């Protein structure tokens, strides 16, 4: 029984807590109330003194993030008379039962749980974990106290994750969206030689081998539209999801399990208005993404690109100029210096810094060469898709304009 005042919302969240499969995966989009539902499920057995539950995130930072597991638990578990031990990321309840949070950042971290017996194991964002981590913890999911052992997980879409293959029966192969009439349906599976064998019933799997030990599995789809409380309390959240790039919008708003980054998914020609004259009072910056190989008859190396962009007081961005070349390191350095003199000292300069000592030394040389200019190096710590997404969203909204020039086609 849930403590008074703690109830799931009707719809997918309620179905998640009602489902009695051994493994239930919940979600498939952002804002569906996944974390709350997972935390609520852990309260089911807190009156049993020998009950314990562990919910995993891939990193400890994710556990402690604002709006994450620990943060959300502080709004729920005190109602159930839970006592927090934040240093250990766990809650102790009057019966002695315990709910804790942990991370499993590296594949080898799964062995830290060797010998454990955990009646309820939760995974928040299951696609962040590897198959080997999941299967190893599956072996730790056991109970000798009479409390059933089971696994609950939340997830957002990732078409390349093992989770996508696990739930493929619940997903439309062509569209990538969840099949509504299959959401919450239970199927059975066994794992033999690292291969999953499915059956519609437990008996179906036992017909081939009576020694098998099938487990039940279910997937329940949800989106932000199922989370009425969130939409009422924060109507701007839906607007934020709609403002994402097309790729992220398909994943996080619509719950598309097939969509991948591809040409046209982030930028389309129609997004950009071409203008003949720039407005006045702009702030300019030119950012350089450097390559250092000269083009010959036998190769076609990456381009060094220097993009000059401006921003007005209304938050509209302007692509003003692009320099592209495939030349040697010395010629690239000369091009950066000459372009800076043409841009004038009022244009800030950004230099992408490659990782390692070589990247640091190269940027230091360029900064000395550009003495007198406003220069700043930037280390790239995120993948290209992550970096492109906010720019894509601005472009699709019509907030990036291009000054007409000979470089436009490139």
Tab-separated table of N, CA and C in Angstrom, residues 47-195:
chain	number	residue	atom	x	y	z
A	47	UNK	N	6.928	-1.395	4.653
A	47	UNK	CA	6.515	-1.857	5.983
A	47	UNK	C	7.143	-3.198	6.354
A	48	UNK	N	7.837	-3.823	5.398
A	48	UNK	CA	8.552	-5.079	5.647
A	48	UNK	C	9.977	-4.760	6.085
A	49	UNK	N	10.356	-5.238	7.243
A	49	UNK	CA	11.665	-4.879	7.808
A	49	UNK	C	12.838	-5.385	6.967
A	50	UNK	N	12.617	-6.475	6.232
A	50	UNK	CA	13.726	-7.050	5.470
A	50	UNK	C	13.696	-6.649	3.994
A	51	UNK	N	12.956	-5.588	3.684
A	51	UNK	CA	12.903	-5.135	2.296
A	51	UNK	C	13.993	-4.104	2.010
A	52	UNK	N	14.568	-4.193	0.824
A	52	UNK	CA	15.510	-3.172	0.367
A	52	UNK	C	15.360	-3.008	-1.139
A	53	UNK	N	15.619	-1.817	-1.590
A	53	UNK	CA	15.580	-1.520	-3.023
A	53	UNK	C	16.772	-0.649	-3.370
A	54	UNK	N	17.295	-0.834	-4.569
A	54	UNK	CA	18.385	-0.005	-5.071
A	54	UNK	C	17.999	0.498	-6.458
A	55	UNK	N	18.112	1.820	-6.650
A	55	UNK	CA	17.885	2.412	-7.965
A	55	UNK	C	19.215	2.929	-8.492
A	56	UNK	N	19.541	2.552	-9.721
A	56	UNK	CA	20.820	2.916	-10.320
A	56	UNK	C	20.666	4.034	-11.349
A	57	UNK	N	21.649	4.935	-11.358
A	57	UNK	CA	21.912	5.828	-12.482
A	57	UNK	C	23.337	5.550	-12.914
A	58	UNK	N	23.676	5.946	-14.115
A	58	UNK	CA	25.001	5.598	-14.619
A	58	UNK	C	26.108	6.317	-13.838
A	59	UNK	N	25.888	7.602	-13.478
A	59	UNK	CA	26.905	8.343	-12.723
A	59	UNK	C	26.303	8.903	-11.445
A	60	UNK	N	27.166	9.196	-10.481
A	60	UNK	CA	26.709	9.775	-9.215
A	60	UNK	C	26.169	11.185	-9.424
A	61	UNK	N	26.735	11.914	-10.393
A	61	UNK	CA	26.240	13.259	-10.701
A	61	UNK	C	24.785	13.205	-11.128
A	62	UNK	N	24.419	12.212	-11.936
A	62	UNK	CA	23.044	12.066	-12.386
A	62	UNK	C	22.103	11.771	-11.225
A	63	UNK	N	22.589	11.042	-10.224
A	63	UNK	CA	21.759	10.756	-9.046
A	63	UNK	C	21.422	12.046	-8.312
A	64	UNK	N	22.401	12.951	-8.214
A	64	UNK	CA	22.244	14.151	-7.400
A	64	UNK	C	21.741	15.367	-8.185
A	65	UNK	N	21.615	15.249	-9.502
A	65	UNK	CA	21.177	16.388	-10.307
A	65	UNK	C	19.854	16.963	-9.816
A	66	UNK	N	19.682	18.259	-10.001
A	66	UNK	CA	18.413	18.898	-9.677
A	66	UNK	C	17.288	18.246	-10.468
A	67	UNK	N	16.232	17.850	-9.767
A	67	UNK	CA	15.124	17.176	-10.423
A	67	UNK	C	15.355	15.700	-10.647
A	68	UNK	N	16.516	15.182	-10.212
A	68	UNK	CA	16.844	13.774	-10.380
A	68	UNK	C	16.353	12.932	-9.213
A	69	UNK	N	16.952	11.760	-9.065
A	69	UNK	CA	16.494	10.786	-8.091
A	69	UNK	C	16.479	11.326	-6.663
A	70	UNK	N	17.647	11.782	-6.200
A	70	UNK	CA	17.713	12.212	-4.798
A	70	UNK	C	16.844	13.438	-4.569
A	71	UNK	N	16.923	14.393	-5.459
A	71	UNK	CA	16.154	15.625	-5.327
A	71	UNK	C	14.657	15.326	-5.263
A	72	UNK	N	14.175	14.472	-6.152
A	72	UNK	CA	12.750	14.138	-6.170
A	72	UNK	C	12.348	13.318	-4.949
A	73	UNK	N	13.251	12.439	-4.509
A	73	UNK	CA	12.919	11.597	-3.339
A	73	UNK	C	12.691	12.431	-2.090
A	74	UNK	N	13.341	13.593	-1.989
A	74	UNK	CA	13.169	14.433	-0.793
A	74	UNK	C	11.787	15.051	-0.716
A	75	UNK	N	11.046	15.047	-1.822
A	75	UNK	CA	9.671	15.554	-1.802
A	75	UNK	C	8.655	14.443	-1.577
A	76	UNK	N	9.106	13.185	-1.642
A	76	UNK	CA	8.199	12.040	-1.543
A	76	UNK	C	8.393	11.258	-0.251
A	77	UNK	N	9.625	10.850	0.015
A	77	UNK	CA	9.871	9.883	1.081
A	77	UNK	C	9.630	10.416	2.496
A	78	UNK	N	9.799	11.718	2.773
A	78	UNK	CA	9.426	12.189	4.119
A	78	UNK	C	7.950	11.971	4.431
A	79	UNK	N	7.093	11.989	3.397
A	79	UNK	CA	5.665	11.737	3.611
A	79	UNK	C	5.446	10.315	4.120
A	80	UNK	N	6.335	9.405	3.697
A	80	UNK	CA	6.255	8.015	4.138
A	80	UNK	C	7.113	7.761	5.375
A	81	UNK	N	7.488	8.861	6.064
A	81	UNK	CA	8.274	8.801	7.301
A	81	UNK	C	9.674	8.245	7.074
A	82	UNK	N	10.214	8.491	5.890
A	82	UNK	CA	11.574	8.071	5.613
A	82	UNK	C	12.590	9.019	6.234
A	83	UNK	N	13.720	8.463	6.682
A	83	UNK	CA	14.807	9.257	7.262
A	83	UNK	C	15.978	9.248	6.283
A	84	UNK	N	16.420	10.424	5.828
A	84	UNK	CA	17.487	10.456	4.819
A	84	UNK	C	18.886	10.320	5.405
A	85	UNK	N	19.722	9.593	4.714
A	85	UNK	CA	21.160	9.574	4.982
A	85	UNK	C	21.838	9.986	3.675
A	86	UNK	N	21.935	11.295	3.495
A	86	UNK	CA	22.368	11.812	2.198
A	86	UNK	C	23.788	11.398	1.851
A	87	UNK	N	24.662	11.316	2.846
A	87	UNK	CA	26.046	10.940	2.572
A	87	UNK	C	26.138	9.539	1.963
A	88	UNK	N	25.124	8.705	2.275
A	88	UNK	CA	25.105	7.339	1.745
A	88	UNK	C	24.039	7.166	0.659
A	89	UNK	N	23.340	8.258	0.347
A	89	UNK	CA	22.294	8.244	-0.665
A	89	UNK	C	21.270	7.140	-0.394
A	90	UNK	N	20.746	7.131	0.833
A	90	UNK	CA	19.761	6.118	1.178
A	90	UNK	C	18.722	6.681	2.136
A	91	UNK	N	17.576	6.013	2.149
A	91	UNK	CA	16.474	6.344	3.054
A	91	UNK	C	16.176	5.127	3.934
A	92	UNK	N	15.979	5.383	5.224
A	92	UNK	CA	15.617	4.340	6.176
A	92	UNK	C	14.191	4.627	6.665
A	93	UNK	N	13.358	3.607	6.686
A	93	UNK	CA	11.958	3.760	7.077
A	93	UNK	C	11.722	3.114	8.444
A	94	UNK	N	10.622	3.469	9.132
A	94	UNK	CA	10.386	3.003	10.509
A	94	UNK	C	10.515	1.490	10.695
A	95	UNK	N	10.160	0.701	9.696
A	95	UNK	CA	10.248	-0.752	9.835
A	95	UNK	C	11.687	-1.252	9.771
A	96	UNK	N	12.589	-0.394	9.288
A	96	UNK	CA	13.974	-0.812	9.048
A	96	UNK	C	14.250	-1.063	7.577
A	97	UNK	N	13.233	-0.992	6.738
A	97	UNK	CA	13.438	-1.169	5.295
A	97	UNK	C	14.267	-0.013	4.743
A	98	UNK	N	14.876	-0.256	3.589
A	98	UNK	CA	15.851	0.707	3.070
A	98	UNK	C	15.692	0.858	1.556
A	99	UNK	N	15.781	2.095	1.092
A	99	UNK	CA	15.824	2.407	-0.340
A	99	UNK	C	17.082	3.223	-0.575
A	100	UNK	N	17.908	2.786	-1.489
A	100	UNK	CA	19.169	3.486	-1.733
A	100	UNK	C	19.367	3.746	-3.217
A	101	UNK	N	20.241	4.700	-3.504
A	101	UNK	CA	20.588	5.062	-4.878
A	101	UNK	C	22.073	4.811	-5.083
A	102	UNK	N	22.423	4.366	-6.276
A	102	UNK	CA	23.822	4.052	-6.562
A	102	UNK	C	24.119	4.320	-8.023
A	103	UNK	N	25.393	4.428	-8.327
A	103	UNK	CA	25.803	4.609	-9.716
A	103	UNK	C	26.605	3.399	-10.182
A	104	UNK	N	26.655	3.208	-11.481
A	104	UNK	CA	27.404	2.114	-12.091
A	104	UNK	C	28.068	2.671	-13.357
A	105	UNK	N	29.044	3.551	-13.129
A	105	UNK	CA	29.628	4.310	-14.236
A	105	UNK	C	30.396	3.427	-15.208
A	106	UNK	N	31.141	2.479	-14.680
A	106	UNK	CA	31.955	1.620	-15.533
A	106	UNK	C	31.403	0.196	-15.541
A	107	UNK	N	31.668	-0.505	-16.617
A	107	UNK	CA	31.143	-1.855	-16.762
A	107	UNK	C	31.577	-2.744	-15.586
A	108	UNK	N	32.813	-2.563	-15.139
A	108	UNK	CA	33.345	-3.405	-14.054
A	108	UNK	C	32.666	-3.118	-12.712
A	109	UNK	N	31.999	-1.977	-12.605
A	109	UNK	CA	31.357	-1.614	-11.328
A	109	UNK	C	30.252	-2.593	-10.944
A	110	UNK	N	29.769	-3.350	-11.909
A	110	UNK	CA	28.707	-4.311	-11.582
A	110	UNK	C	29.188	-5.356	-10.594
A	111	UNK	N	30.489	-5.637	-10.587
A	111	UNK	CA	31.029	-6.656	-9.681
A	111	UNK	C	31.068	-6.175	-8.228
A	112	UNK	N	30.869	-4.883	-8.020
A	112	UNK	CA	30.784	-4.377	-6.644
A	112	UNK	C	29.571	-4.947	-5.914
A	113	UNK	N	28.618	-5.477	-6.684
A	113	UNK	CA	27.379	-5.996	-6.105
A	113	UNK	C	27.374	-7.518	-6.014
A	114	UNK	N	28.553	-8.108	-6.175
A	114	UNK	CA	28.671	-9.562	-6.083
A	114	UNK	C	28.233	-10.024	-4.693
A	115	UNK	N	27.369	-11.032	-4.648
A	115	UNK	CA	26.878	-11.567	-3.385
A	115	UNK	C	25.657	-10.852	-2.840
A	116	UNK	N	25.237	-9.776	-3.482
A	116	UNK	CA	24.080	-9.014	-2.987
A	116	UNK	C	22.768	-9.733	-3.280
A	117	UNK	N	21.795	-9.494	-2.434
A	117	UNK	CA	20.423	-9.959	-2.655
A	117	UNK	C	19.510	-8.736	-2.563
A	118	UNK	N	18.970	-8.319	-3.702
A	118	UNK	CA	18.188	-7.091	-3.764
A	118	UNK	C	16.801	-7.419	-4.304
A	119	UNK	N	15.765	-7.336	-3.481
A	119	UNK	CA	14.417	-7.680	-3.943
A	119	UNK	C	13.920	-6.807	-5.095
A	120	UNK	N	14.201	-5.497	-5.021
A	120	UNK	CA	13.753	-4.596	-6.082
A	120	UNK	C	14.939	-3.798	-6.612
A	121	UNK	N	15.194	-3.946	-7.903
A	121	UNK	CA	16.260	-3.200	-8.569
A	121	UNK	C	15.616	-2.254	-9.578
A	122	UNK	N	16.020	-0.991	-9.519
A	122	UNK	CA	15.514	-0.009	-10.465
A	122	UNK	C	16.647	0.557	-11.312
A	123	UNK	N	16.363	0.842	-12.565
A	123	UNK	CA	17.301	1.520	-13.451
A	123	UNK	C	16.624	2.780	-13.979
A	124	UNK	N	17.178	3.930	-13.644
A	124	UNK	CA	16.653	5.186	-14.166
A	124	UNK	C	17.445	5.526	-15.420
A	125	UNK	N	16.782	5.587	-16.569
A	125	UNK	CA	17.393	5.736	-17.898
A	125	UNK	C	18.170	4.469	-18.264
A	126	UNK	N	17.425	3.434	-18.579
A	126	UNK	CA	18.002	2.112	-18.830
A	126	UNK	C	18.951	2.102	-20.015
A	127	UNK	N	18.711	2.935	-21.035
A	127	UNK	CA	19.582	2.923	-22.215
A	127	UNK	C	20.995	3.398	-21.898
A	128	UNK	N	21.189	4.016	-20.739
A	128	UNK	CA	22.534	4.445	-20.352
A	128	UNK	C	23.394	3.271	-19.865
A	129	UNK	N	22.767	2.143	-19.585
A	129	UNK	CA	23.491	0.991	-19.048
A	129	UNK	C	23.770	-0.012	-20.159
A	130	UNK	N	24.804	-0.819	-19.959
A	130	UNK	CA	25.140	-1.848	-20.937
A	130	UNK	C	24.328	-3.117	-20.664
A	131	UNK	N	24.262	-3.966	-21.664
A	131	UNK	CA	23.581	-5.252	-21.517
A	131	UNK	C	24.225	-6.087	-20.419
A	132	UNK	N	25.558	-6.057	-20.339
A	132	UNK	CA	26.245	-6.857	-19.325
A	132	UNK	C	25.952	-6.339	-17.919
A	133	UNK	N	25.830	-5.033	-17.743
A	133	UNK	CA	25.471	-4.482	-16.440
A	133	UNK	C	24.067	-4.915	-16.042
A	134	UNK	N	23.154	-4.824	-16.991
A	134	UNK	CA	21.767	-5.189	-16.702
A	134	UNK	C	21.651	-6.673	-16.352
A	135	UNK	N	22.276	-7.522	-17.148
A	135	UNK	CA	22.160	-8.959	-16.926
A	135	UNK	C	22.842	-9.396	-15.636
A	136	UNK	N	23.959	-8.753	-15.292
A	136	UNK	CA	24.619	-9.121	-14.043
A	136	UNK	C	23.743	-8.757	-12.846
A	137	UNK	N	23.158	-7.566	-12.872
A	137	UNK	CA	22.286	-7.163	-11.769
A	137	UNK	C	21.010	-7.997	-11.747
A	138	UNK	N	20.624	-8.509	-12.895
A	138	UNK	CA	19.497	-9.438	-12.978
A	138	UNK	C	19.757	-10.647	-12.079
A	139	UNK	N	21.033	-11.067	-12.018
A	139	UNK	CA	21.396	-12.219	-11.178
A	139	UNK	C	21.418	-11.853	-9.697
A	140	UNK	N	21.497	-10.549	-9.380
A	140	UNK	CA	21.476	-10.093	-7.982
A	140	UNK	C	20.038	-9.834	-7.506
A	141	UNK	N	19.100	-9.926	-8.424
A	141	UNK	CA	17.703	-9.624	-8.110
A	141	UNK	C	17.044	-10.869	-7.511
A	142	UNK	N	17.169	-11.005	-6.210
A	142	UNK	CA	16.629	-12.189	-5.538
A	142	UNK	C	16.210	-11.832	-4.122
A	143	UNK	N	15.368	-12.696	-3.562
A	143	UNK	CA	14.838	-12.441	-2.226
A	143	UNK	C	14.526	-13.761	-1.554
A	144	UNK	N	14.893	-13.862	-0.260
A	144	UNK	CA	14.586	-15.058	0.522
A	144	UNK	C	13.606	-14.714	1.643
A	145	UNK	N	12.998	-13.534	1.544
A	145	UNK	CA	12.153	-13.028	2.630
A	145	UNK	C	10.672	-13.191	2.355
A	146	UNK	N	10.322	-13.741	1.198
A	146	UNK	CA	8.922	-13.833	0.828
A	146	UNK	C	8.461	-12.655	-0.005
A	147	UNK	N	9.270	-11.599	-0.056
A	147	UNK	CA	8.974	-10.456	-0.913
A	147	UNK	C	9.396	-10.811	-2.336
A	148	UNK	N	8.537	-10.651	-3.323
A	148	UNK	CA	8.916	-11.013	-4.688
A	148	UNK	C	10.076	-10.156	-5.186
A	149	UNK	N	10.942	-10.760	-5.980
A	149	UNK	CA	12.042	-10.015	-6.587
A	149	UNK	C	11.627	-9.576	-7.990
A	150	UNK	N	11.900	-8.330	-8.305
A	150	UNK	CA	11.514	-7.821	-9.617
A	150	UNK	C	12.352	-6.603	-9.974
A	151	UNK	N	12.267	-6.192	-11.252
A	151	UNK	CA	13.054	-5.079	-11.783
A	151	UNK	C	12.113	-4.074	-12.433
A	152	UNK	N	12.373	-2.797	-12.173
A	152	UNK	CA	11.634	-1.720	-12.812
A	152	UNK	C	12.631	-0.729	-13.416
A	153	UNK	N	12.308	-0.202	-14.586
A	153	UNK	CA	13.237	0.689	-15.278
A	153	UNK	C	12.483	1.782	-16.019
A	154	UNK	N	13.147	2.921	-16.174
A	154	UNK	CA	12.624	4.006	-16.997
A	154	UNK	C	13.586	4.230	-18.159
A	155	UNK	N	13.090	4.893	-19.193
A	155	UNK	CA	13.970	5.097	-20.344
A	155	UNK	C	13.456	6.187	-21.253
A	156	UNK	N	14.374	6.786	-21.995
A	156	UNK	CA	14.076	7.617	-23.155
A	156	UNK	C	14.564	6.873	-24.392
A	157	UNK	N	14.087	7.221	-25.585
A	157	UNK	CA	14.445	6.454	-26.784
A	157	UNK	C	15.923	6.543	-27.152
A	158	UNK	N	16.467	5.439	-27.593
A	158	UNK	CA	17.806	5.361	-28.188
A	158	UNK	C	17.763	4.219	-29.201
A	159	UNK	N	17.760	4.528	-30.507
A	159	UNK	CA	17.587	3.484	-31.516
A	159	UNK	C	18.735	2.482	-31.582
A	160	UNK	N	19.904	2.852	-31.032
A	160	UNK	CA	21.068	1.968	-31.106
A	160	UNK	C	21.319	1.210	-29.805
A	161	UNK	N	20.422	1.365	-28.843
A	161	UNK	CA	20.590	0.680	-27.564
A	161	UNK	C	20.050	-0.747	-27.634
A	162	UNK	N	20.587	-1.606	-26.782
A	162	UNK	CA	20.063	-2.969	-26.654
A	162	UNK	C	18.610	-2.949	-26.158
A	163	UNK	N	18.219	-1.860	-25.504
A	163	UNK	CA	16.838	-1.737	-25.012
A	163	UNK	C	15.873	-1.697	-26.199
A	164	UNK	N	16.287	-1.028	-27.291
A	164	UNK	CA	15.425	-0.949	-28.479
A	164	UNK	C	15.100	-2.343	-29.006
A	165	UNK	N	16.081	-3.230	-28.990
A	165	UNK	CA	15.852	-4.602	-29.449
A	165	UNK	C	14.977	-5.362	-28.451
A	166	UNK	N	15.148	-5.042	-27.175
A	166	UNK	CA	14.394	-5.734	-26.130
A	166	UNK	C	12.898	-5.423	-26.235
A	167	UNK	N	12.564	-4.211	-26.633
A	167	UNK	CA	11.157	-3.807	-26.646
A	167	UNK	C	10.585	-3.762	-28.064
A	168	UNK	N	11.254	-4.358	-29.038
A	168	UNK	CA	10.842	-4.184	-30.430
A	168	UNK	C	9.405	-4.658	-30.695
A	169	UNK	N	8.895	-5.637	-29.933
A	169	UNK	CA	7.524	-6.108	-30.130
A	169	UNK	C	6.514	-5.003	-29.809
A	170	UNK	N	6.887	-4.089	-28.931
A	170	UNK	CA	5.990	-3.012	-28.500
A	170	UNK	C	6.114	-1.757	-29.390
A	171	UNK	N	7.055	-1.767	-30.349
A	171	UNK	CA	7.347	-0.585	-31.164
A	171	UNK	C	7.029	-0.866	-32.635
A	172	UNK	N	6.417	0.090	-33.302
A	172	UNK	CA	6.151	-0.008	-34.732
A	172	UNK	C	7.465	0.128	-35.494
A	173	UNK	N	7.840	-0.902	-36.259
A	173	UNK	CA	9.124	-0.900	-36.949
A	173	UNK	C	9.256	0.246	-37.938
A	174	UNK	N	8.167	0.608	-38.585
A	174	UNK	CA	8.223	1.627	-39.632
A	174	UNK	C	8.268	3.041	-39.063
A	175	UNK	N	7.427	3.330	-38.074
A	175	UNK	CA	7.343	4.693	-37.551
A	175	UNK	C	8.271	4.958	-36.374
A	176	UNK	N	8.601	3.911	-35.612
A	176	UNK	CA	9.418	4.092	-34.412
A	176	UNK	C	8.625	4.454	-33.179
A	177	UNK	N	7.304	4.625	-33.325
A	177	UNK	CA	6.468	4.980	-32.179
A	177	UNK	C	5.913	3.716	-31.513
A	178	UNK	N	5.595	3.845	-30.218
A	178	UNK	CA	5.007	2.726	-29.486
A	178	UNK	C	3.639	2.380	-30.058
A	179	UNK	N	3.321	1.093	-30.065
A	179	UNK	CA	2.014	0.620	-30.519
A	179	UNK	C	1.067	0.694	-29.328
A	180	UNK	N	0.065	1.589	-29.352
A	180	UNK	CA	-0.773	1.838	-28.170
A	180	UNK	C	-1.423	0.586	-27.595
A	181	UNK	N	-1.950	-0.282	-28.459
A	181	UNK	CA	-2.676	-1.449	-27.957
A	181	UNK	C	-1.759	-2.509	-27.353
A	182	UNK	N	-0.446	-2.381	-27.551
A	182	UNK	CA	0.486	-3.341	-26.956
A	182	UNK	C	1.114	-2.823	-25.663
A	183	UNK	N	0.967	-1.537	-25.394
A	183	UNK	CA	1.558	-0.955	-24.184
A	183	UNK	C	1.000	-1.649	-22.948
A	184	UNK	N	1.879	-2.159	-22.101
A	184	UNK	CA	1.476	-2.842	-20.876
A	184	UNK	C	1.230	-4.325	-21.034
A	185	UNK	N	1.242	-4.839	-22.267
A	185	UNK	CA	1.059	-6.277	-22.484
A	185	UNK	C	2.293	-7.029	-21.988
A	186	UNK	N	2.069	-8.199	-21.428
A	186	UNK	CA	3.168	-8.994	-20.864
A	186	UNK	C	3.555	-10.120	-21.813
A	187	UNK	N	4.871	-10.257	-22.034
A	187	UNK	CA	5.421	-11.388	-22.769
A	187	UNK	C	6.452	-12.087	-21.872
A	188	UNK	N	6.935	-13.233	-22.346
A	188	UNK	CA	7.879	-14.037	-21.567
A	188	UNK	C	9.143	-14.273	-22.385
A	189	UNK	N	10.273	-14.420	-21.671
A	189	UNK	CA	11.532	-14.641	-22.385
A	189	UNK	C	12.478	-15.496	-21.546
A	190	UNK	N	13.426	-16.106	-22.248
A	190	UNK	CA	14.577	-16.752	-21.626
A	190	UNK	C	15.812	-16.292	-22.395
A	191	UNK	N	16.961	-16.335	-21.754
A	191	UNK	CA	18.222	-15.988	-22.404
A	191	UNK	C	19.060	-17.251	-22.494
A	192	UNK	N	19.401	-17.626	-23.728
A	192	UNK	CA	20.222	-18.814	-23.957
A	192	UNK	C	21.347	-18.455	-24.914
A	193	UNK	N	22.585	-18.670	-24.446
A	193	UNK	CA	23.765	-18.315	-25.239
A	193	UNK	C	23.731	-16.848	-25.665
A	194	UNK	N	23.380	-15.971	-24.702
A	194	UNK	CA	23.300	-14.524	-24.910
A	194	UNK	C	22.250	-14.129	-25.932
A	195	UNK	N	21.344	-15.021	-26.257
A	195	UNK	CA	20.274	-14.721	-27.203
A	195	UNK	C	18.934	-14.778	-26.470
